[in-house]
Tab-separated table of C-alpha atoms in Angstrom:
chain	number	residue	atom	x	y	z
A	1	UNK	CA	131.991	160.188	-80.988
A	2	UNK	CA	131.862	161.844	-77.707
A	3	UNK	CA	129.188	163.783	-76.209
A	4	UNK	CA	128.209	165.801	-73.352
A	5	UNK	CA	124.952	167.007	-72.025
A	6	UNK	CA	124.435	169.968	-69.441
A	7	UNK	CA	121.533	170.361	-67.309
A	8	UNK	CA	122.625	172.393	-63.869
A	9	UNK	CA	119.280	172.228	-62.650
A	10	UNK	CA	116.973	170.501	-59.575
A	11	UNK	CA	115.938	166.871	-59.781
A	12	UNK	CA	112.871	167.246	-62.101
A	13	UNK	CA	114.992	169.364	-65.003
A	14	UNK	CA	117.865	166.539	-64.752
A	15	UNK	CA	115.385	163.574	-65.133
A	16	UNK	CA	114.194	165.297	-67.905
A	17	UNK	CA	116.762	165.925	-69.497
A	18	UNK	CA	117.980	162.535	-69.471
A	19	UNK	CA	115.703	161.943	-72.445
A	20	UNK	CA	118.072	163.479	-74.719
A	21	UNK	CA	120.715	161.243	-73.509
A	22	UNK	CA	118.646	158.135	-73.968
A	23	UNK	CA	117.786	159.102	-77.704
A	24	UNK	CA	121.491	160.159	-78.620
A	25	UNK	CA	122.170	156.169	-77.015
A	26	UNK	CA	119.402	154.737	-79.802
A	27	UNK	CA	120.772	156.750	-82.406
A	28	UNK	CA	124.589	156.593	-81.578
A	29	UNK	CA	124.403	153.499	-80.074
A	30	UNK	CA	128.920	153.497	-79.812
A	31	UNK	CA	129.129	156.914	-78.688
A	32	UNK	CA	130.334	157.933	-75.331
A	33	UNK	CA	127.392	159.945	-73.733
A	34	UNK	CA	128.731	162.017	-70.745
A	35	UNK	CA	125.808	163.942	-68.394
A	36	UNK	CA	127.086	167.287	-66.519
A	37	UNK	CA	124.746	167.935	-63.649
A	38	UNK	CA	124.508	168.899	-59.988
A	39	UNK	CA	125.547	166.658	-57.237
A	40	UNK	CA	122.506	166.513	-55.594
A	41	UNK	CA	120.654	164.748	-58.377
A	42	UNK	CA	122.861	161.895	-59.351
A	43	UNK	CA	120.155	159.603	-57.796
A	44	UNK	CA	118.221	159.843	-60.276
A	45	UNK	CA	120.379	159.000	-63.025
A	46	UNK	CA	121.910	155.599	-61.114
A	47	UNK	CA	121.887	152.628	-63.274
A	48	UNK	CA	120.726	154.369	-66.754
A	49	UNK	CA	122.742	152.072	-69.484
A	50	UNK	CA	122.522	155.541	-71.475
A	51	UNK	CA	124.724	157.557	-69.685
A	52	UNK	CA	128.788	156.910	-69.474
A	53	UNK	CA	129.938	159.315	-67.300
A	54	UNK	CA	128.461	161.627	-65.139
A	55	UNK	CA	130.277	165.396	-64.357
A	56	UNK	CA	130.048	167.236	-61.136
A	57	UNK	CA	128.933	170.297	-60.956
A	58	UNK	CA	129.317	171.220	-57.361
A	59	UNK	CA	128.947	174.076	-55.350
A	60	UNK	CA	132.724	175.414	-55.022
A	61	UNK	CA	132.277	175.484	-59.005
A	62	UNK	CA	129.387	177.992	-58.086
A	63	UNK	CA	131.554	179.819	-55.801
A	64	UNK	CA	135.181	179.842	-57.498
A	65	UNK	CA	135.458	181.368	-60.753
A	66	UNK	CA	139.041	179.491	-60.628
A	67	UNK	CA	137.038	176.384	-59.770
A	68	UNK	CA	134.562	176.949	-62.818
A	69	UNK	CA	137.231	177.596	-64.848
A	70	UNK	CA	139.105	174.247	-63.830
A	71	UNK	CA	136.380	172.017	-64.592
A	72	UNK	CA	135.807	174.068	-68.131
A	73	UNK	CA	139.370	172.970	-68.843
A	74	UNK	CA	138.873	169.319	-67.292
A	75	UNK	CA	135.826	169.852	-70.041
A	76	UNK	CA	138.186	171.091	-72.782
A	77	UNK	CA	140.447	167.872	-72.326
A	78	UNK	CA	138.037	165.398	-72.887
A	79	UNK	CA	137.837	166.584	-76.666
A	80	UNK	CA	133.813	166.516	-77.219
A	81	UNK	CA	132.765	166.472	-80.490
A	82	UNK	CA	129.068	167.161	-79.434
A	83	UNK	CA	128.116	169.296	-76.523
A	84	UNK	CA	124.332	169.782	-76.015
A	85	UNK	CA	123.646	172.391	-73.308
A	86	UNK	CA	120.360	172.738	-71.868
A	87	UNK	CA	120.611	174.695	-68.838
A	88	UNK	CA	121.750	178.021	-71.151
A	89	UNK	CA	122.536	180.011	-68.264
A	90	UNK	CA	126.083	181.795	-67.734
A	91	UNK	CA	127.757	178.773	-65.706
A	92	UNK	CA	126.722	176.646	-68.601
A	93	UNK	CA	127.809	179.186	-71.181
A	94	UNK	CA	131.291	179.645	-69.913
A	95	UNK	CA	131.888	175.931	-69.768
A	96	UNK	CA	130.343	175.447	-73.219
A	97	UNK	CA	132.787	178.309	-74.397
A	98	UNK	CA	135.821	176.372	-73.280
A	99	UNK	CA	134.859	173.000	-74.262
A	100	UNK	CA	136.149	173.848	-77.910
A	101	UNK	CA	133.980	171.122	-79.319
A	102	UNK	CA	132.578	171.090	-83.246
A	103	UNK	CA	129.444	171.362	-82.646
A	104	UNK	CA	127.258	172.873	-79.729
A	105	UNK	CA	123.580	173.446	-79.113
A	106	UNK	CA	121.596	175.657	-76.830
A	107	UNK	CA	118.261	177.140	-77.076
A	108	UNK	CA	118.435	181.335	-79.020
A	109	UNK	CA	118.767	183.620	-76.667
A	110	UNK	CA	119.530	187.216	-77.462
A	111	UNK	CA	123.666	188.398	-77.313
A	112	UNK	CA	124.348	184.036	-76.564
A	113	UNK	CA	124.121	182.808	-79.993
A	114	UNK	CA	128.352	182.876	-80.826
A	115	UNK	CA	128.631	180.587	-78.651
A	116	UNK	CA	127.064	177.669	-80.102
A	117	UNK	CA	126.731	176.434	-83.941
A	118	UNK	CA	123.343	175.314	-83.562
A	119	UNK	CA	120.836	177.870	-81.933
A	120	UNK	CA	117.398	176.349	-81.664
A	121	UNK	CA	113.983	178.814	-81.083
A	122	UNK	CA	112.890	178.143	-76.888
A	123	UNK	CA	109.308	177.294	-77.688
A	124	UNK	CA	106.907	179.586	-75.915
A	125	UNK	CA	103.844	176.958	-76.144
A	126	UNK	CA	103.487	173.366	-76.579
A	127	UNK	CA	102.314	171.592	-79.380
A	128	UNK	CA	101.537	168.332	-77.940
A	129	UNK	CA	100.284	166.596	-74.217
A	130	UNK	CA	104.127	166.028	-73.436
A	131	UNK	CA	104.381	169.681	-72.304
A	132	UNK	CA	107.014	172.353	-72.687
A	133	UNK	CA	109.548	171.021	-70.237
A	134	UNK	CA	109.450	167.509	-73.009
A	135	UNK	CA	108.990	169.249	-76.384
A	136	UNK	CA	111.900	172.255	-75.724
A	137	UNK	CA	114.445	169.453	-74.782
A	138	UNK	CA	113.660	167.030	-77.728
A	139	UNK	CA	113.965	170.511	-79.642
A	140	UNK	CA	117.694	170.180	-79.078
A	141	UNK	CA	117.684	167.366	-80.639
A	142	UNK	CA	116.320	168.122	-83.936
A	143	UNK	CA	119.736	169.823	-85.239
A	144	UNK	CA	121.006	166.289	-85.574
A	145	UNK	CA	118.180	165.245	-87.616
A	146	UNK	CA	118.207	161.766	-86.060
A	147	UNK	CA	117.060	158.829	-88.156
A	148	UNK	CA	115.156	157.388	-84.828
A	149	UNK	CA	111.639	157.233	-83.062
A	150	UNK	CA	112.150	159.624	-80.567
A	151	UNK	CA	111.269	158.167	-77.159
A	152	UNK	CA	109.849	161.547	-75.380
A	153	UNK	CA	109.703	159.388	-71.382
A	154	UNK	CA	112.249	159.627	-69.106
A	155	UNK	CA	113.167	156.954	-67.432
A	156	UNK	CA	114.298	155.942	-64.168
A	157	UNK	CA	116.231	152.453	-63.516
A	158	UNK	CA	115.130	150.482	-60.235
A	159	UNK	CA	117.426	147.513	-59.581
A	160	UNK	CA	115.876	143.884	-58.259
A	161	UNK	CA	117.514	144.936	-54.924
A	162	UNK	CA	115.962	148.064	-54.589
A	163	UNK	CA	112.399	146.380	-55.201
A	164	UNK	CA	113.585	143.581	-52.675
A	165	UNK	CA	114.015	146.830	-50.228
A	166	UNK	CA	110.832	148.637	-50.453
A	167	UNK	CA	108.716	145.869	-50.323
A	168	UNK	CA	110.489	144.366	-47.288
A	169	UNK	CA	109.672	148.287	-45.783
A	170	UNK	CA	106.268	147.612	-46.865
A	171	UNK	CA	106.217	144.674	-44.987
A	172	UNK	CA	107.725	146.141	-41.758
A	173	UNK	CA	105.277	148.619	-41.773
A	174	UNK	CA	102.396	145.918	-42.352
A	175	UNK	CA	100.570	147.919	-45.580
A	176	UNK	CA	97.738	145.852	-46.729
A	177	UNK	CA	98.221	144.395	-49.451
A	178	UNK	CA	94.537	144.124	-50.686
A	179	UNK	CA	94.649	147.527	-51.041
A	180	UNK	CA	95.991	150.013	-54.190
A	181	UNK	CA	98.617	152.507	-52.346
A	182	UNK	CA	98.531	156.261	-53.065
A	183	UNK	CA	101.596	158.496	-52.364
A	184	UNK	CA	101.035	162.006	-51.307
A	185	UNK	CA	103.123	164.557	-52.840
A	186	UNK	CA	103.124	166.419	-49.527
A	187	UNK	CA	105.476	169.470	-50.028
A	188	UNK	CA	106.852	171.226	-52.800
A	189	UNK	CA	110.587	172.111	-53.314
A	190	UNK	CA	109.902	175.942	-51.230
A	191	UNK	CA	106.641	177.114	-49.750
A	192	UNK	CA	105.841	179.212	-52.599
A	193	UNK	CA	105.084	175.415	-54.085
A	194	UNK	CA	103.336	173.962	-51.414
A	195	UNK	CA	99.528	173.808	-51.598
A	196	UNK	CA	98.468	174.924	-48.197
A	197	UNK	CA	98.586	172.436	-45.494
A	198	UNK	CA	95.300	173.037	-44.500
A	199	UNK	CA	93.869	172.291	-47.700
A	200	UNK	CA	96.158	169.186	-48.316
A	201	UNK	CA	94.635	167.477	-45.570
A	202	UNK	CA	90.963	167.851	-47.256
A	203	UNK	CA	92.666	166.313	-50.212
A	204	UNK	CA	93.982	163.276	-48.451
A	205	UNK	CA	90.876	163.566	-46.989
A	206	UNK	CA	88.785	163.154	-50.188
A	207	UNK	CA	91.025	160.269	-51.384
A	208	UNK	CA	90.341	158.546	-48.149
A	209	UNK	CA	86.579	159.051	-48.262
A	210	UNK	CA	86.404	157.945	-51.942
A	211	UNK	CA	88.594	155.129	-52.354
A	212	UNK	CA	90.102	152.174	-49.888
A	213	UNK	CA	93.575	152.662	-50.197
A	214	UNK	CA	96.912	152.962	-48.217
A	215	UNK	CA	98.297	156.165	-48.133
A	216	UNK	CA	101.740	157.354	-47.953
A	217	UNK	CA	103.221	160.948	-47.556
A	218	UNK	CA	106.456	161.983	-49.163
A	219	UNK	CA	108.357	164.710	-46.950
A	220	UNK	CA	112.122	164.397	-44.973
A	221	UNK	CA	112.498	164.391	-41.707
A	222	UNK	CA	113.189	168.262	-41.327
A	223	UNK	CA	109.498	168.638	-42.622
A	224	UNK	CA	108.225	166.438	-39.691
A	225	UNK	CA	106.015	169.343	-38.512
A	226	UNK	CA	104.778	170.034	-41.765
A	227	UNK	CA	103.599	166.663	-41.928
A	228	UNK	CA	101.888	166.260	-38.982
A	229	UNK	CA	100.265	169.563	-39.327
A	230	UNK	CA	98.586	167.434	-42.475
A	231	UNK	CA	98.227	164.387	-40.994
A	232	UNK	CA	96.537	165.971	-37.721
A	233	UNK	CA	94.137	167.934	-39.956
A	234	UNK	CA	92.754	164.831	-41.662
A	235	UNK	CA	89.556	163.112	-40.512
A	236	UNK	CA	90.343	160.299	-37.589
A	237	UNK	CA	89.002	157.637	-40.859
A	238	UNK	CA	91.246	158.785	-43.121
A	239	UNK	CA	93.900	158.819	-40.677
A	240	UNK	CA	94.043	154.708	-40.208
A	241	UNK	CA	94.727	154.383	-43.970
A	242	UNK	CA	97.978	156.988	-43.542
A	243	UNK	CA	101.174	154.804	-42.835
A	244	UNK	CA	102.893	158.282	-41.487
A	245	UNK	CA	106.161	156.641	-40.401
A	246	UNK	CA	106.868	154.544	-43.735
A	247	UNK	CA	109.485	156.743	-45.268
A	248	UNK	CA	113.075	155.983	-47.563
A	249	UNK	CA	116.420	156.851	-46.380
A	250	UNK	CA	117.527	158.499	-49.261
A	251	UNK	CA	116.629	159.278	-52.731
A	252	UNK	CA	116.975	155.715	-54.089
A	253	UNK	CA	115.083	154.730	-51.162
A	254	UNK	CA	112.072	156.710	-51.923
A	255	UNK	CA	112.185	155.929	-55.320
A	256	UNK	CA	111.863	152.221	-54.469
A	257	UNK	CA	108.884	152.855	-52.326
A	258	UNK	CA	107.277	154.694	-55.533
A	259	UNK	CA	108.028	152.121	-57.578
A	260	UNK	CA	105.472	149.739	-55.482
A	261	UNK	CA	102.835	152.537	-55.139
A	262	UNK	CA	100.191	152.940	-57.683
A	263	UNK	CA	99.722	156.237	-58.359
A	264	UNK	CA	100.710	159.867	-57.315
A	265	UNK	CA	98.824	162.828	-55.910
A	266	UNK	CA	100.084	166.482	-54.617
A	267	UNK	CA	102.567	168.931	-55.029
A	268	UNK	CA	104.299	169.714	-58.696
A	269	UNK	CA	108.113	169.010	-58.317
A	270	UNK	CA	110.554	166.056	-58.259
A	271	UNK	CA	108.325	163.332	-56.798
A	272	UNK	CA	105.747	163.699	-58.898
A	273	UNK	CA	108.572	163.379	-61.933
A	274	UNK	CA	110.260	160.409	-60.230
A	275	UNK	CA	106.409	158.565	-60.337
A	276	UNK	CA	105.435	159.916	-63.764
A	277	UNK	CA	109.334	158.175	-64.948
A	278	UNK	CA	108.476	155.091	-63.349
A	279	UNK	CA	104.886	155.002	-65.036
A	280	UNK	CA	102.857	155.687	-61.799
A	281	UNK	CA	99.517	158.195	-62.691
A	282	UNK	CA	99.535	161.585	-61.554
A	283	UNK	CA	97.290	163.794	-60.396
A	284	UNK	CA	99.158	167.728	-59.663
A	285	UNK	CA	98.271	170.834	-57.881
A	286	UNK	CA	100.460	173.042	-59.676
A	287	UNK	CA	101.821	176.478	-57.485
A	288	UNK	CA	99.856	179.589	-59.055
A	289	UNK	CA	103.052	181.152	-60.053
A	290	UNK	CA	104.633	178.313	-61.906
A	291	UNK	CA	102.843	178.070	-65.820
A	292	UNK	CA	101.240	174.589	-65.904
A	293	UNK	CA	102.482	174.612	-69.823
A	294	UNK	CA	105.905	173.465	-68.932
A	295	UNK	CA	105.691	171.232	-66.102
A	296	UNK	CA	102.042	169.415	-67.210
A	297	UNK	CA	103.430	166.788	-68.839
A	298	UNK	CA	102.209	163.544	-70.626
A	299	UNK	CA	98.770	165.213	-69.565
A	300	UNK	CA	95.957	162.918	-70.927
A	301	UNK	CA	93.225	163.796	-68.517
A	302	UNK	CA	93.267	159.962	-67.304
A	303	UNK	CA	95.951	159.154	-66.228
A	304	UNK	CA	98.008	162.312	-66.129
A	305	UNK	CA	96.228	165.420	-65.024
A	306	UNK	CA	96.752	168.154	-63.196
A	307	UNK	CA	95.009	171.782	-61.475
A	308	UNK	CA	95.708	175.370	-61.291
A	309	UNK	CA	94.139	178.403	-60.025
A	310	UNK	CA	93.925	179.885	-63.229
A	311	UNK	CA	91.463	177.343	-64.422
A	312	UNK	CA	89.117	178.512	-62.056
A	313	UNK	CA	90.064	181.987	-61.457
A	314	UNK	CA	91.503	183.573	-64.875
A	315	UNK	CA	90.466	186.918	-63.819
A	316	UNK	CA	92.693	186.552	-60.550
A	317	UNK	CA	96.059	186.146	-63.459
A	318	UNK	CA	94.961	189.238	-65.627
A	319	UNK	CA	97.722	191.287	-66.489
A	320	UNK	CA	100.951	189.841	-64.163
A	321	UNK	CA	104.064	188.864	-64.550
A	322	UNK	CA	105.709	185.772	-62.968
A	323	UNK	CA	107.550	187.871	-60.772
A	324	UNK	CA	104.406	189.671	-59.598
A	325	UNK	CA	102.549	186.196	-59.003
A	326	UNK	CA	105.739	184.852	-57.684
A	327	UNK	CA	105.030	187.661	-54.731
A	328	UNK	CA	101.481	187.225	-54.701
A	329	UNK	CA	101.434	183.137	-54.437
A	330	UNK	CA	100.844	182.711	-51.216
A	331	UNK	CA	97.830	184.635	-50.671
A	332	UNK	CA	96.599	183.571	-54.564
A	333	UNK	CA	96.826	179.645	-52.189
A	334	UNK	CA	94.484	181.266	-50.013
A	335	UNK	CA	92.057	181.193	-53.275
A	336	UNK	CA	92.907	177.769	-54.431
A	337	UNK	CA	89.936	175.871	-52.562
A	338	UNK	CA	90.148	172.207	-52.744
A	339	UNK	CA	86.791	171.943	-53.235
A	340	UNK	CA	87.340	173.095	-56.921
A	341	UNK	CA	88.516	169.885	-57.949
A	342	UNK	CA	87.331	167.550	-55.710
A	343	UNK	CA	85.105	166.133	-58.276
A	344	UNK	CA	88.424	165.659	-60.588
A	345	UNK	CA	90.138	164.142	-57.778
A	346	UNK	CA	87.583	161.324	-57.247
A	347	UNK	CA	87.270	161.054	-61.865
A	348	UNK	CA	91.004	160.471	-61.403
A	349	UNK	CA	90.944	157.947	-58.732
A	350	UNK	CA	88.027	156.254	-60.702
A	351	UNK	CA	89.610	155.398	-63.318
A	352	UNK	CA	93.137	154.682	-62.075
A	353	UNK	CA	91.968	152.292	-59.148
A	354	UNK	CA	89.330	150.824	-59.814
């Protein structure tokens, strides 16, 4: 049996969707498992025994229709039996079109559903803790009424040598190592994700005055300024426990470094899903614009939980759209105090170092 799996998407959506993957692997345990995705996110895929193969999708497919239309024919070749697709948006659909295989399943959406055998409802609200961005990709699975336990956690795959790596960076860097380490989700993906810099640094600040622990910040070096804005911000106490400089040089890097911290705390986005795959707690300030539904996942209010405007300021989200709080979310920051959760900060450092 071969099968392929589309998710053109940022970091977060891919390691999510590798869940699907690693259930079809339990329950078709011979079948070859092939994962279409972006370029840029391959990182987080390395060394997962349930993928095969991984596609391409790269940008001159964005920009070529010829190019798109190669790689649906590259697709078409390979003579899937099973394509699972869930990205659903018209690059997707045109290679799920061409792929010609039996059976193919997306998520309904209106004037779409020819194109696949299987059309499964897009759930509007979650059922469970594991959050929309979990329960509507298991809910492509559910077709195939698999005789398995579904395993709902991605995963991500750290070799011995990356380990080896981040602690000897550790070591370089001389953290202490009678202290838990927390890493800072410093920046979101754009700045319509990132919690005001300002108002980051009285969060590192709070961790610093309630707990002794190392700190690290996740950001590249193009967001050196960014960084130091923070850093410079914080309190001169809680600025000895920041190890500024200690940074990966790539993906695989950082997510060696995460693997040896103990929990996470910041901005929603692909960090914060690299920790929560490796089993780290998280703590997330989620954008106002983005619905904490989807993207609060595995929320257990110990060790996963996160914060929004909205539960503090409903009346601010009466009556607008996405797109309207999309335009509004950087003044709607402005009215995200930190001092609205500081209380849940320190609960959530309570019980997850202590």
């Amino acid at each position: 049996m071969k099968i392929l799996v589309i998710q053109q998407k940022m970091i977060g959506d891919v390691l999510v969707s590798s869940i699907i993957c690693n259930n079809l692997r339990t329950a078709y345990p011979n079948a070859q498992i092939d994962y279409l995705v972006y370029a840029s996110t391959t990182a987080v895929l390395e060394g997962n025994p349930n993928i095969d193969n991984i596609i391409l999708f790269e940008e001159k497919h964005r920009q070529s229709k010829k190019e798109l239309l190669n790689l649906g024919l590259q697709i078409r070749k390979e003579k899937y039996d099973l394509v699972i697709d869930a990205y659903s948006k018209l690059e997707s659909w045109i290679l799920v079109f061409l792929s010609n295989a039996k059976r193919r399943i997306s998520y309904k959406k209106p004037g779409r559903s020819f194109l696949y055998t299987d059309n499964v409802p897009f759930k509007p609200f979650p059922k469970t803790n594991l959050g929309l961005a979990v329960e509507r990709r298991l809910s492509l699975l559910e077709p195939l009424d698999l005789n398995i336990e579904i395993d709902p956690v991605p995963k991500l795959f750290v070799s011995e040598k990356e380990n080896q790596e981040a602690i000897a960076i550790f070591e370089k860097h001389h953290v202490r190592k009678d202290r838990k380490t927390v890493m800072i989700s410093l920046l979101g993906s754009e700045k319509l994700k990132t919690y005001p810099l300002e108002f980051m640094s009285k969060v590192v600040d709070y961790i610093a005055d309630y707990a002794d622990v190392n700190i690290l910040f996740n950001y590249f070096p193009k967001q050196l300024e960014e960084a130091k804005t923070v850093f410079n911000a914080c309190k001169p106490s809680t600025q000895e426990k920041i190890y500024f400089d200690l940074l990966g040089g790539d993906l695989r890097s950082f997510i060696g470094i995460v693997n040896q911290c103990d929990l996470i705390i910041g901005n929603d986005g692909g960090a914060i899903n690299m920790a929560k795959a490796l089993e780290k707690p998280s703590f997330i300030i989620f954008s106002p614009w983005i619905e904490k539904k989807i993207w609060a996942t595995f929320e257990d209010g110990i060790h996963h939980l996160s914060v929004h405007l909205k539960d503090y300021h409903e009346d601010l989200f009466e009556g607008k759209s996405e797109k309207t709080l999309k335009k509004e979310a950087l003044s709607l920051y402005q009215e995200f105090k930190p001092e609205y959760f500081k209380d849940k900060i320190e609960s959530f450092l309570e019980k997850n170092i202590r």
